[in-house]
């Protein structure tokens, strides 16, 4: 076990866990932040996507010992009340079916728009193809990202 | 339902009769439900007045509508309350939706599957809304001293020509003491103002903000995490194990083996188990349990042949499950033996025969014969199987993702040795279902583990557990034959289909009824690989094989594929062959006509497109697609899809479009890539690195969805659009590559080469 001080959603959190523990399970089990989802455990589905210093990162294979001073943002920190333009666009397009993958989709999409405010379809394909949606909501995800790009750029 | 208490059963029957056979009205109409009702969660709401099992109205005019059915992404938490709100005549803005408790007496079957939710609740929920509305009207009539017939309602307001008006909330308390009216009047579909008008997902905000909606997110203080070590292969069982190393790992509370069912247990139809004895690993956190599990040294041995006792349709029966370790190539060889009636094959069973197919084929100028194969499929719900259980001496609480909790309850009662009314099941939102969560092995496992430890536990499957111990879509094969006379008329049709371990035959569906000489027969090969429902069971294979075959037959006859189907449907309508045809030829043809129009089928501007068409009937609905395919980087890519469906009244159109688009994406993905294969009983795919799922960049650019407009009571929606995707993709592949694709997955290695 080892003690870590993590910067999560702007707050500092102290935890005492095995250094190999993926940040996914630190969030879900130790901090009771369950918005970040477990899907595959091998970075193949994207359900566990968080931001590490603003970059989309799969938290299921990222050991807590590797975080260092990096800042973590989870779906809960994007906007607790759903005001982030990506969350708003998701609501506008009523993207979700079962909804399980959507935290990860939204985190991937918001990281994309941060680094690339006007993504082309191809940019969206490249950024989003690591996130599986079993219900098949990909078309709406793409439309929502385009809407979010417009509303973000308008601000 | 012997698990129901006797007094509940009596009341259930009384209220059923009252509702004319439906389950609209609750035995706990007022008093009992009030006692059970927790404090409302809204602010400033002191009093909910319950007007039926589904509706509660507060003095401030907030209307709470309970959704009786589990939600797995089909959006019933929006569509079912919309049906209530429509007849209740309230403003949708004032509606708050909540998942109901699990109570089959109060709320009916509470079953998500078979594209049934809207179908089975359409009338009961309309009646519930209309009943409550009439009670509110009656309360106002009594308060104002005017005849009820003179009172109108709109948007949650009661009004009288004298100028008197009141919000529902003001009359709710009085209305709750009005005797329940009989034979309430329902709206005419032309007056619908909520139904048929798209409403946003009532859970949307919770989803996009990552609220704990799912079983995987369930938590109570003191809860332990559990995992299961199943045998490594179908056909193997636990011999012994050594957990001494694993028990020393940090955070580990206990490791033990247990049996799911006691010897001689009579399994219900949804008690399917992948194995009966397994090792439970329980500890404080998921990561610790995952690590400890790797340190268990287990020995496994062959199960040998197994006899199981099943109860269900057709009564009690013994089922023999072969103990062999199965390998996909052997399975395919065995299926080929059965298809051709050679070696150890048992004879096929005849399901339907019209006319004289033998003579038709003997006299045919041309016989077309094609064989289609499809593999096992894993459901791969994004939320792996999991369940919470807290079992104590005299009661149990279980919570998690289940499509049919009521089917699990009797088995839970048996294995826990508790009365059913001491078991509370909470229905969490499901991260996908697709049929998988109609089978409750993981619930029973969680309950067994909690009972042993006398502690609250949450059982979690890893993705590998979920994929390698599945309740898969069966493996299927079918041989189709068509007999053409010298003038290229279709004079005979024969399907012989089978599978491991069930056959796919729907003997009374199209094109049965449209061909004079018709034969359908099937065979089955028992297996220890567990199977179950998968989005549109059997149809998802039939639509691929049959619709691809019809395309080939049309081509041989020199006919356009849509015109060919329409000709057959015309025959089925005007002069049907046989008596038991399940489909409505008019509705079927209507979908094809709509598809033809909306896709611009046969129009010069589309002549260069590589298009495939297919349509299919299942779950009482009719759906079809035109798929436009292009080659992209040397790979086939479905760029554009035109979809048409006749599912009667569409309650929530935008959500229905979402579901149909999803079905198209799902169908393309599974037809291109989906396969679960075995080697010596072990699943060869274990996670998404070797089980390929369709991804964002592979989804079509556009999927246009069109509904046949009619006032027919709603029929199925979640499943019907899925099966015909397979056929349309197969037919588009032929246009794109010049080659027919007979084996799924179409883009799998070694297939179709």
mmCIF file of C-alpha atoms in Angstrom, chain A residues 4-153:
data_model
loop_
_atom_site.group_PDB
_atom_site.id
_atom_site.type_symbol
_atom_site.label_atom_id
_atom_site.label_comp_id
_atom_site.label_asym_id
_atom_site.label_seq_id
_atom_site.Cartn_x
_atom_site.Cartn_y
_atom_site.Cartn_z
ATOM 1 C CA UNK A 4 -1.153 9.242 -2.921
ATOM 2 C CA UNK A 5 -2.380 12.759 -3.184
ATOM 3 C CA UNK A 6 -4.430 13.125 -6.358
ATOM 4 C CA UNK A 7 -5.818 16.196 -8.036
ATOM 5 C CA UNK A 8 -9.292 15.177 -9.180
ATOM 6 C CA UNK A 9 -11.828 17.638 -10.574
ATOM 7 C CA UNK A 10 -9.994 20.513 -8.949
ATOM 8 C CA UNK A 11 -9.908 18.950 -5.500
ATOM 9 C CA UNK A 12 -7.044 17.138 -3.785
ATOM 10 C CA UNK A 13 -7.902 13.631 -2.629
ATOM 11 C CA UNK A 14 -5.776 11.443 -0.339
ATOM 12 C CA UNK A 15 -5.837 7.716 -0.862
ATOM 13 C CA UNK A 16 -3.924 4.720 0.412
ATOM 14 C CA UNK A 17 -3.905 1.884 -2.123
ATOM 15 C CA UNK A 18 -1.648 -0.613 -3.822
ATOM 16 C CA UNK A 19 0.522 1.270 -6.361
ATOM 17 C CA UNK A 20 -0.655 -1.012 -9.189
ATOM 18 C CA UNK A 21 -4.319 -0.085 -8.687
ATOM 19 C CA UNK A 22 -5.728 1.407 -11.907
ATOM 20 C CA UNK A 23 -7.109 4.885 -11.432
ATOM 21 C CA UNK A 24 -10.500 3.515 -12.591
ATOM 22 C CA UNK A 25 -10.829 1.465 -9.420
ATOM 23 C CA UNK A 26 -9.463 4.257 -7.240
ATOM 24 C CA UNK A 27 -12.286 6.404 -8.560
ATOM 25 C CA UNK A 28 -15.013 3.785 -8.422
ATOM 26 C CA UNK A 29 -14.172 1.778 -5.299
ATOM 27 C CA UNK A 30 -12.218 4.156 -3.106
ATOM 28 C CA UNK A 31 -13.705 7.548 -3.966
ATOM 29 C CA UNK A 32 -17.211 6.293 -4.885
ATOM 30 C CA UNK A 33 -17.114 8.248 -8.126
ATOM 31 C CA UNK A 34 -18.898 5.807 -10.399
ATOM 32 C CA UNK A 35 -19.462 8.007 -13.441
ATOM 33 C CA UNK A 36 -16.303 6.523 -14.966
ATOM 34 C CA UNK A 37 -17.281 3.065 -16.188
ATOM 35 C CA UNK A 38 -15.659 -0.354 -16.279
ATOM 36 C CA UNK A 39 -16.067 -1.949 -19.687
ATOM 37 C CA UNK A 40 -13.119 -4.128 -20.637
ATOM 38 C CA UNK A 41 -10.117 -3.556 -18.370
ATOM 39 C CA UNK A 42 -7.701 -3.446 -21.298
ATOM 40 C CA UNK A 43 -8.213 -0.034 -22.906
ATOM 41 C CA UNK A 44 -10.200 -1.514 -25.795
ATOM 42 C CA UNK A 45 -13.650 0.029 -25.255
ATOM 43 C CA UNK A 46 -13.180 3.539 -23.870
ATOM 44 C CA UNK A 47 -15.937 3.345 -21.221
ATOM 45 C CA UNK A 48 -13.384 4.382 -18.570
ATOM 46 C CA UNK A 49 -12.108 7.482 -20.377
ATOM 47 C CA UNK A 50 -10.981 10.381 -18.177
ATOM 48 C CA UNK A 51 -8.855 13.442 -18.837
ATOM 49 C CA UNK A 52 -5.285 13.456 -17.624
ATOM 50 C CA UNK A 53 -4.049 17.020 -17.952
ATOM 51 C CA UNK A 54 -6.797 17.511 -20.507
ATOM 52 C CA UNK A 55 -5.962 14.478 -22.643
ATOM 53 C CA UNK A 56 -8.376 11.570 -23.065
ATOM 54 C CA UNK A 57 -6.905 8.625 -21.175
ATOM 55 C CA UNK A 58 -8.162 5.101 -20.466
ATOM 56 C CA UNK A 59 -8.243 4.857 -16.707
ATOM 57 C CA UNK A 60 -8.617 1.073 -16.541
ATOM 58 C CA UNK A 61 -4.947 0.478 -17.420
ATOM 59 C CA UNK A 62 -3.446 3.533 -15.762
ATOM 60 C CA UNK A 63 -1.900 2.662 -12.384
ATOM 61 C CA UNK A 64 -2.288 5.230 -9.651
ATOM 62 C CA UNK A 65 1.490 5.256 -9.238
ATOM 63 C CA UNK A 66 1.867 6.749 -12.738
ATOM 64 C CA UNK A 67 -0.321 9.796 -12.113
ATOM 65 C CA UNK A 68 2.189 11.967 -10.315
ATOM 66 C CA UNK A 69 1.150 15.595 -10.303
ATOM 67 C CA UNK A 70 -1.162 15.313 -13.304
ATOM 68 C CA UNK A 71 -4.678 16.668 -12.978
ATOM 69 C CA UNK A 72 -7.550 14.237 -13.415
ATOM 70 C CA UNK A 73 -10.957 15.239 -14.723
ATOM 71 C CA UNK A 74 -13.849 12.787 -14.680
ATOM 72 C CA UNK A 75 -17.388 13.049 -16.030
ATOM 73 C CA UNK A 76 -18.457 14.348 -12.611
ATOM 74 C CA UNK A 77 -15.960 17.177 -12.993
ATOM 75 C CA UNK A 78 -16.814 18.118 -16.558
ATOM 76 C CA UNK A 79 -19.952 19.728 -15.223
ATOM 77 C CA UNK A 80 -21.877 18.249 -12.354
ATOM 78 C CA UNK A 81 -25.053 19.861 -13.613
ATOM 79 C CA UNK A 82 -24.523 18.987 -17.278
ATOM 80 C CA UNK A 83 -23.715 22.506 -18.453
ATOM 81 C CA UNK A 84 -20.623 21.642 -20.473
ATOM 82 C CA UNK A 85 -21.308 22.199 -24.202
ATOM 83 C CA UNK A 86 -20.644 18.531 -24.962
ATOM 84 C CA UNK A 87 -23.121 17.380 -22.319
ATOM 85 C CA UNK A 88 -25.618 19.940 -23.616
ATOM 86 C CA UNK A 89 -25.182 18.703 -27.167
ATOM 87 C CA UNK A 90 -25.639 15.117 -25.972
ATOM 88 C CA UNK A 91 -28.977 16.149 -24.459
ATOM 89 C CA UNK A 92 -30.009 18.111 -27.526
ATOM 90 C CA UNK A 93 -29.435 15.115 -29.792
ATOM 91 C CA UNK A 94 -30.790 12.682 -27.182
ATOM 92 C CA UNK A 95 -27.777 10.499 -27.881
ATOM 93 C CA UNK A 96 -28.024 7.869 -25.170
ATOM 94 C CA UNK A 97 -29.725 4.538 -25.412
ATOM 95 C CA UNK A 98 -28.520 2.387 -22.512
ATOM 96 C CA UNK A 99 -26.089 5.177 -21.603
ATOM 97 C CA UNK A 100 -23.345 3.030 -20.110
ATOM 98 C CA UNK A 101 -20.648 4.046 -22.586
ATOM 99 C CA UNK A 102 -21.671 7.692 -22.747
ATOM 100 C CA UNK A 103 -19.466 9.004 -19.909
ATOM 101 C CA UNK A 104 -16.479 7.718 -21.834
ATOM 102 C CA UNK A 105 -17.808 9.013 -25.148
ATOM 103 C CA UNK A 106 -18.359 12.466 -23.657
ATOM 104 C CA UNK A 107 -14.871 12.527 -22.131
ATOM 105 C CA UNK A 108 -13.286 11.532 -25.446
ATOM 106 C CA UNK A 109 -15.364 14.119 -27.309
ATOM 107 C CA UNK A 110 -14.617 16.954 -24.893
ATOM 108 C CA UNK A 111 -10.873 16.232 -25.038
ATOM 109 C CA UNK A 112 -11.058 16.260 -28.834
ATOM 110 C CA UNK A 113 -12.782 19.635 -28.927
ATOM 111 C CA UNK A 114 -10.277 21.094 -26.508
ATOM 112 C CA UNK A 115 -7.364 20.222 -28.767
ATOM 113 C CA UNK A 116 -9.247 20.619 -32.037
ATOM 114 C CA UNK A 117 -12.180 23.053 -31.796
ATOM 115 C CA UNK A 118 -13.300 22.512 -35.400
ATOM 116 C CA UNK A 119 -12.858 18.816 -36.080
ATOM 117 C CA UNK A 120 -13.628 17.332 -39.480
ATOM 118 C CA UNK A 121 -15.599 14.093 -39.774
ATOM 119 C CA UNK A 122 -12.307 12.302 -40.154
ATOM 120 C CA UNK A 123 -10.914 13.926 -37.009
ATOM 121 C CA UNK A 124 -14.015 12.784 -35.137
ATOM 122 C CA UNK A 125 -13.648 9.255 -36.538
ATOM 123 C CA UNK A 126 -10.044 9.134 -35.390
ATOM 124 C CA UNK A 127 -10.727 10.496 -31.924
ATOM 125 C CA UNK A 128 -13.871 8.466 -31.246
ATOM 126 C CA UNK A 129 -13.119 5.028 -32.677
ATOM 127 C CA UNK A 130 -11.633 3.846 -29.393
ATOM 128 C CA UNK A 131 -15.022 4.176 -27.699
ATOM 129 C CA UNK A 132 -17.438 1.308 -28.329
ATOM 130 C CA UNK A 133 -21.173 1.943 -28.170
ATOM 131 C CA UNK A 134 -22.950 -1.406 -28.204
ATOM 132 C CA UNK A 135 -26.323 0.279 -28.793
ATOM 133 C CA UNK A 136 -24.956 1.878 -31.968
ATOM 134 C CA UNK A 137 -25.471 5.579 -31.223
ATOM 135 C CA UNK A 138 -22.437 6.602 -33.292
ATOM 136 C CA UNK A 139 -24.382 8.801 -35.719
ATOM 137 C CA UNK A 140 -25.815 10.882 -32.926
ATOM 138 C CA UNK A 141 -22.457 11.065 -31.196
ATOM 139 C CA UNK A 142 -20.984 12.574 -34.347
ATOM 140 C CA UNK A 143 -23.837 15.066 -34.716
ATOM 141 C CA UNK A 144 -23.576 16.034 -31.047
ATOM 142 C CA UNK A 145 -19.848 16.666 -31.371
ATOM 143 C CA UNK A 146 -20.501 18.950 -34.348
ATOM 144 C CA UNK A 147 -23.153 20.823 -32.389
ATOM 145 C CA UNK A 148 -20.853 21.153 -29.376
ATOM 146 C CA UNK A 149 -18.100 22.459 -31.650
ATOM 147 C CA UNK A 150 -20.430 25.173 -32.926
ATOM 148 C CA UNK A 151 -21.692 26.224 -29.496
ATOM 149 C CA UNK A 152 -18.182 26.153 -27.972
ATOM 150 C CA UNK A 153 -16.754 28.235 -30.786
#
